[in-house]
Protein backbone atom coordinates (compact mmCIF):
# COMPACT_ATOMS: atom_id res chain seq x y z
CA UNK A 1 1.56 -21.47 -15.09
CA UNK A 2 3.16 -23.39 -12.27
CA UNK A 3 2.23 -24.14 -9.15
CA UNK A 4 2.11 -23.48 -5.47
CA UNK A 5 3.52 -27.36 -4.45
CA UNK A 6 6.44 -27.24 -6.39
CA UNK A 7 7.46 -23.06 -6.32
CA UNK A 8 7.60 -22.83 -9.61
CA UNK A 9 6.10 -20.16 -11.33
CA UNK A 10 5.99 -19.58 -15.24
CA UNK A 11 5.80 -16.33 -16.46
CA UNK A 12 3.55 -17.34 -19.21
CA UNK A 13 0.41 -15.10 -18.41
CA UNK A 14 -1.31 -11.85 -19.93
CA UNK A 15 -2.88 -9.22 -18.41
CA UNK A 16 -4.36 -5.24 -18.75
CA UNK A 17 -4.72 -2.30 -17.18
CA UNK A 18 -6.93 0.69 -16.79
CA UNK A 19 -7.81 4.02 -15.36
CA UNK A 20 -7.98 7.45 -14.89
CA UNK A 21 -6.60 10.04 -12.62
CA UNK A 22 -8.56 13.31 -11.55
CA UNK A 23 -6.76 15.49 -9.44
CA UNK A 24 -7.85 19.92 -8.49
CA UNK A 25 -5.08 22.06 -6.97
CA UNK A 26 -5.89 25.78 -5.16
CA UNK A 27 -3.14 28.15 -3.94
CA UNK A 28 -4.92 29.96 -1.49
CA UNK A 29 -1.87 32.78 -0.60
CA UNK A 30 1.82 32.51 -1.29
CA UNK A 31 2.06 29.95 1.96
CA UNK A 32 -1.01 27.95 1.85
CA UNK A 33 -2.47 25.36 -1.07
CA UNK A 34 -4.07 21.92 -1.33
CA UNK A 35 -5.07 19.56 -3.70
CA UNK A 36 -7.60 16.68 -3.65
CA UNK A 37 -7.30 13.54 -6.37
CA UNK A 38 -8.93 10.75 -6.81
CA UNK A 39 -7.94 7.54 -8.82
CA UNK A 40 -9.41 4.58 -10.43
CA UNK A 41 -7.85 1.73 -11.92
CA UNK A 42 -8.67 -1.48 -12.85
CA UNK A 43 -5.93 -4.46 -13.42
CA UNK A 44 -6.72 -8.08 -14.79
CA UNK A 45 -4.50 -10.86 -15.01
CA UNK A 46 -4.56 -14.42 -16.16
CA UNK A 47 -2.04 -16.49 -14.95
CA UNK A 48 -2.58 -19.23 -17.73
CA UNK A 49 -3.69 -21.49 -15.08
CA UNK A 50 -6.98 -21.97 -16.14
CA UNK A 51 -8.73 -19.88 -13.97
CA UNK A 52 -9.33 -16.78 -16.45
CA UNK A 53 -8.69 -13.42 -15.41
CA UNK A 54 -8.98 -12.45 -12.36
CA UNK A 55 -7.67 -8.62 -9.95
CA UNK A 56 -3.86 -8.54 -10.05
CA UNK A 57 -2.66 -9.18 -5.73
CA UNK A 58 -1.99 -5.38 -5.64
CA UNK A 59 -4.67 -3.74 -7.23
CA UNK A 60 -6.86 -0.96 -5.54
CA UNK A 61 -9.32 0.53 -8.00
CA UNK A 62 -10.20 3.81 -5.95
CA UNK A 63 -8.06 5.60 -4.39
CA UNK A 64 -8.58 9.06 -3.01
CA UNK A 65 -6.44 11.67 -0.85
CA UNK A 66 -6.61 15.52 0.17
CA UNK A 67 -3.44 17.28 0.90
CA UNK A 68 -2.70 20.65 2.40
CA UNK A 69 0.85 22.26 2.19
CA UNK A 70 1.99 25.04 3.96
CA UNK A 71 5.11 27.14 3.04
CA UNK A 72 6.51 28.71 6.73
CA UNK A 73 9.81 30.10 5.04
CA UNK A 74 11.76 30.13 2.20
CA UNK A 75 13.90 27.23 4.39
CA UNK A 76 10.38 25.06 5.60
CA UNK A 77 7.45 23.50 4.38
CA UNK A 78 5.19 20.97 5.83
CA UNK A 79 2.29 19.05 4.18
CA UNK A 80 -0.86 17.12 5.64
CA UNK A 81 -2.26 14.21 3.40
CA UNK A 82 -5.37 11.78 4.47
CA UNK A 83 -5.62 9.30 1.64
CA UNK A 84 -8.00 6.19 1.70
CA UNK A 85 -8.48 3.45 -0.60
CA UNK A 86 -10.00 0.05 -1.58
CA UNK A 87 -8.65 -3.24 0.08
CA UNK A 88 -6.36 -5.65 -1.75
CA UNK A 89 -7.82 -8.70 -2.99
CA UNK A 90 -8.13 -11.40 -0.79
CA UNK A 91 -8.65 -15.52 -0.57
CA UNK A 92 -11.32 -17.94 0.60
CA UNK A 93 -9.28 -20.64 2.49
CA UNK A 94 -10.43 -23.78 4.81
CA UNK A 95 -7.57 -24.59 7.52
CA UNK A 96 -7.34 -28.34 7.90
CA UNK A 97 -5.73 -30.30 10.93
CA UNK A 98 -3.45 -32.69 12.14
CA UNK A 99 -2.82 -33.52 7.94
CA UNK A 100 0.43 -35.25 9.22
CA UNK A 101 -1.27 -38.25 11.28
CA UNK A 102 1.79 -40.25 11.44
CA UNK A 103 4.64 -37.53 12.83
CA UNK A 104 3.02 -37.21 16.47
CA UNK A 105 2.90 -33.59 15.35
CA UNK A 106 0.03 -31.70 14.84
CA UNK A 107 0.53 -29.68 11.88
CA UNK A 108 -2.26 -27.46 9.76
CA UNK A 109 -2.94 -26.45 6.07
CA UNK A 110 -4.46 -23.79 4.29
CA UNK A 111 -6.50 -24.90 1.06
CA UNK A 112 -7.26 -22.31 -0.54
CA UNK A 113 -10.79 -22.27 -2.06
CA UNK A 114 -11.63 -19.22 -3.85
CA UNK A 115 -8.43 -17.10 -4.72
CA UNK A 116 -9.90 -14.03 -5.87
CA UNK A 117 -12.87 -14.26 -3.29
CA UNK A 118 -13.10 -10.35 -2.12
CA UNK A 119 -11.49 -7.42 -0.81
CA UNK A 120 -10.02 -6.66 2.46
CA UNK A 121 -10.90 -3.86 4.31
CA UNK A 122 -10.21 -0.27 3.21
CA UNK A 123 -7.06 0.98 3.52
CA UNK A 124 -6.24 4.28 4.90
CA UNK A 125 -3.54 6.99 6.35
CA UNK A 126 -2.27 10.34 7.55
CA UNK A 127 0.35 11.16 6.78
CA UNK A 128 2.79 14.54 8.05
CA UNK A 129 5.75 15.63 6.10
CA UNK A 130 8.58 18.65 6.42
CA UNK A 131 10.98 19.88 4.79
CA UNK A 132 14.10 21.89 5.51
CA UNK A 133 16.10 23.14 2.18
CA UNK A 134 18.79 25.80 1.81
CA UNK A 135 21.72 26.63 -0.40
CA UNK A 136 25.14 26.05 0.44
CA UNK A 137 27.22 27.62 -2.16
CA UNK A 138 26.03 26.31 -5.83
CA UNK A 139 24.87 23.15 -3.73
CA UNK A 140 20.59 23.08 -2.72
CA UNK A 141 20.51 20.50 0.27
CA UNK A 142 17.17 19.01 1.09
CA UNK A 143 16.57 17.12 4.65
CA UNK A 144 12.66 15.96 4.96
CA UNK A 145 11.20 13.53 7.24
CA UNK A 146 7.93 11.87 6.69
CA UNK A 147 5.64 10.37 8.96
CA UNK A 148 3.29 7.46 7.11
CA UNK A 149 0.19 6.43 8.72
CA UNK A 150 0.90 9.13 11.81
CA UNK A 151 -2.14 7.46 13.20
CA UNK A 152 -1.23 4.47 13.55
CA UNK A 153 -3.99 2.60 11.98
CA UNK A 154 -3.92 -1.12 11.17
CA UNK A 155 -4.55 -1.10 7.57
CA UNK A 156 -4.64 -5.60 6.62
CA UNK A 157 -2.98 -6.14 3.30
CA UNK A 158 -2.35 -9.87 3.66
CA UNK A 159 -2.44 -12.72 5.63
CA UNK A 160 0.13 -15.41 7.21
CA UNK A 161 -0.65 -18.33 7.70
CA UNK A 162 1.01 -20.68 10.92
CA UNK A 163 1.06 -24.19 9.76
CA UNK A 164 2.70 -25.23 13.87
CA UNK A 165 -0.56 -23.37 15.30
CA UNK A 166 -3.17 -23.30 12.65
CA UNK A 167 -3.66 -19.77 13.09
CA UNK A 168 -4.27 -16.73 10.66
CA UNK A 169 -2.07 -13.68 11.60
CA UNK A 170 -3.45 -10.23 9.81
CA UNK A 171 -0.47 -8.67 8.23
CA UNK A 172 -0.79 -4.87 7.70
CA UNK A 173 1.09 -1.53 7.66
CA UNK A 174 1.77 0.46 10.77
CA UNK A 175 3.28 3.80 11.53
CA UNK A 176 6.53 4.35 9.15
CA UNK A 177 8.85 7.25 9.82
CA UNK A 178 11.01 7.80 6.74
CA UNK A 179 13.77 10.38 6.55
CA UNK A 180 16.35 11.68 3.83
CA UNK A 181 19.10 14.12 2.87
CA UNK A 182 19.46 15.55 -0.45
CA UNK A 183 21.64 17.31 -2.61
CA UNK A 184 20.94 19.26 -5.96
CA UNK A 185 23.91 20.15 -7.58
C-alpha cells in the first residue's frame, strides 16, 4: 500500500466498477435534433491499506446532460450541451500550526482524518461547440472550436493545501476554449 510520508505508492490494490448508461435521441427536421442521457456508475477501490473499500478520487455516480445540435449547412453545425453531475469525493482534514517550533518559521499541516468523508459540490457546465467541414479534393478537413463551461462556473474538484499560510485554496475548472483541425483522408 504505501504511504503518503515516504511517496511511495504500491500498486497492490483491487477494485470494481459499475453502471449503466441511458441515453434518448429525436431528429426533429433534417437541421435540428437532441439527445438527453443520463449515467450512473459506481467505482470501489481498496488500496490494501487497511481501510477497505472505499469511492475511487474520480468517481461521479450520476451524471446527466441534454444536448441540442443544429445543422446550418452542409459546411456548419453547432451544438448546445448543459451537463451536471455529482461532486468528487472529498477529505475530512484538521490544519495544525506552527508543527516546526524550533525553525522560527511558522509552518502548517493537514492531517487528514476521514479520507473518503463526502462529496463536493455538484459539478456542472455549458458547453457551445461548431464545426466547419468541407472537402478539398479526396481530403474532408474538419476545424471545430469548443467552448467548456461557457459560463464560467466554478465547479471545486480538489483542494490545495498551503503549508507557508495554512490556508485551503478550492481548486476547480473554469472556462476552457479548445480548438482543432482535422483531416480525413
Amino acid at each position: 500500500a504505501g504511504d503518503r510520508v515516504s511517496g511511495r505508492l504500491f500498486k497492490s490494490g483491487k477494485g470494481w466498477a459499475a453502471g449503466f448508461d441511458w441515453v434518448v435521441r429525436k431528429d426533429f427536421s433534417d437541421r435540428w435534433s437532441a439527445s438527453a442521457r443520463y449515467s450512473y456508475n459506481k467505482t470501489k477501490i481498496d488500496d490494501g491499506d487497511g481501510n477497505g473499500y472505499h469511492p475511487s478520487k474520480f468517481n461521479r455516480p450520476h451524471l446527466g446532460n441534454i444536448t441540442l445540435n443544429y445543422e446550418l449547412n452542409e459546411n456548419w453545425s453547432f451544438g448546445l450541451q448543459y451537463q451536471i453531475a455529482s461532486g468528487r469525493p472529498s477529505e475530512a482534514y484538521i490544519i495544525h500550526e506552527d508543527v516546526i517550533p524550533e525553525s522560527g518559521l511558522v509552518r502548517y499541516s493537514r492531517e487528514i482524518t476521514d479520507a473518503y468523508f463526502g462529496r463536493n459540490a455538484y459539478f456542472s457546465t455549458l458547453n457551445f461547440r461548431a464545426d466547419y467541414q468541407t472537402q478539398i479534393g479526396g481530403v474532408r478537413v474538419r476545424a471545430f472550436l469548443d467552448i467548456v463551461n461557457a459560463l464560467n462556473r466554478s465547479n471545486i474538484d480538489d483542494v490545495d493545501f498551503s503549508e507557508i499560510d495554512g490556508l485551503v485554496d478550492s481548486e476547480g475548472m473554469g472556462i476552457i476554449p479548445q480548438f482543432g483541425l482535422a483531416f480525413e483522408f
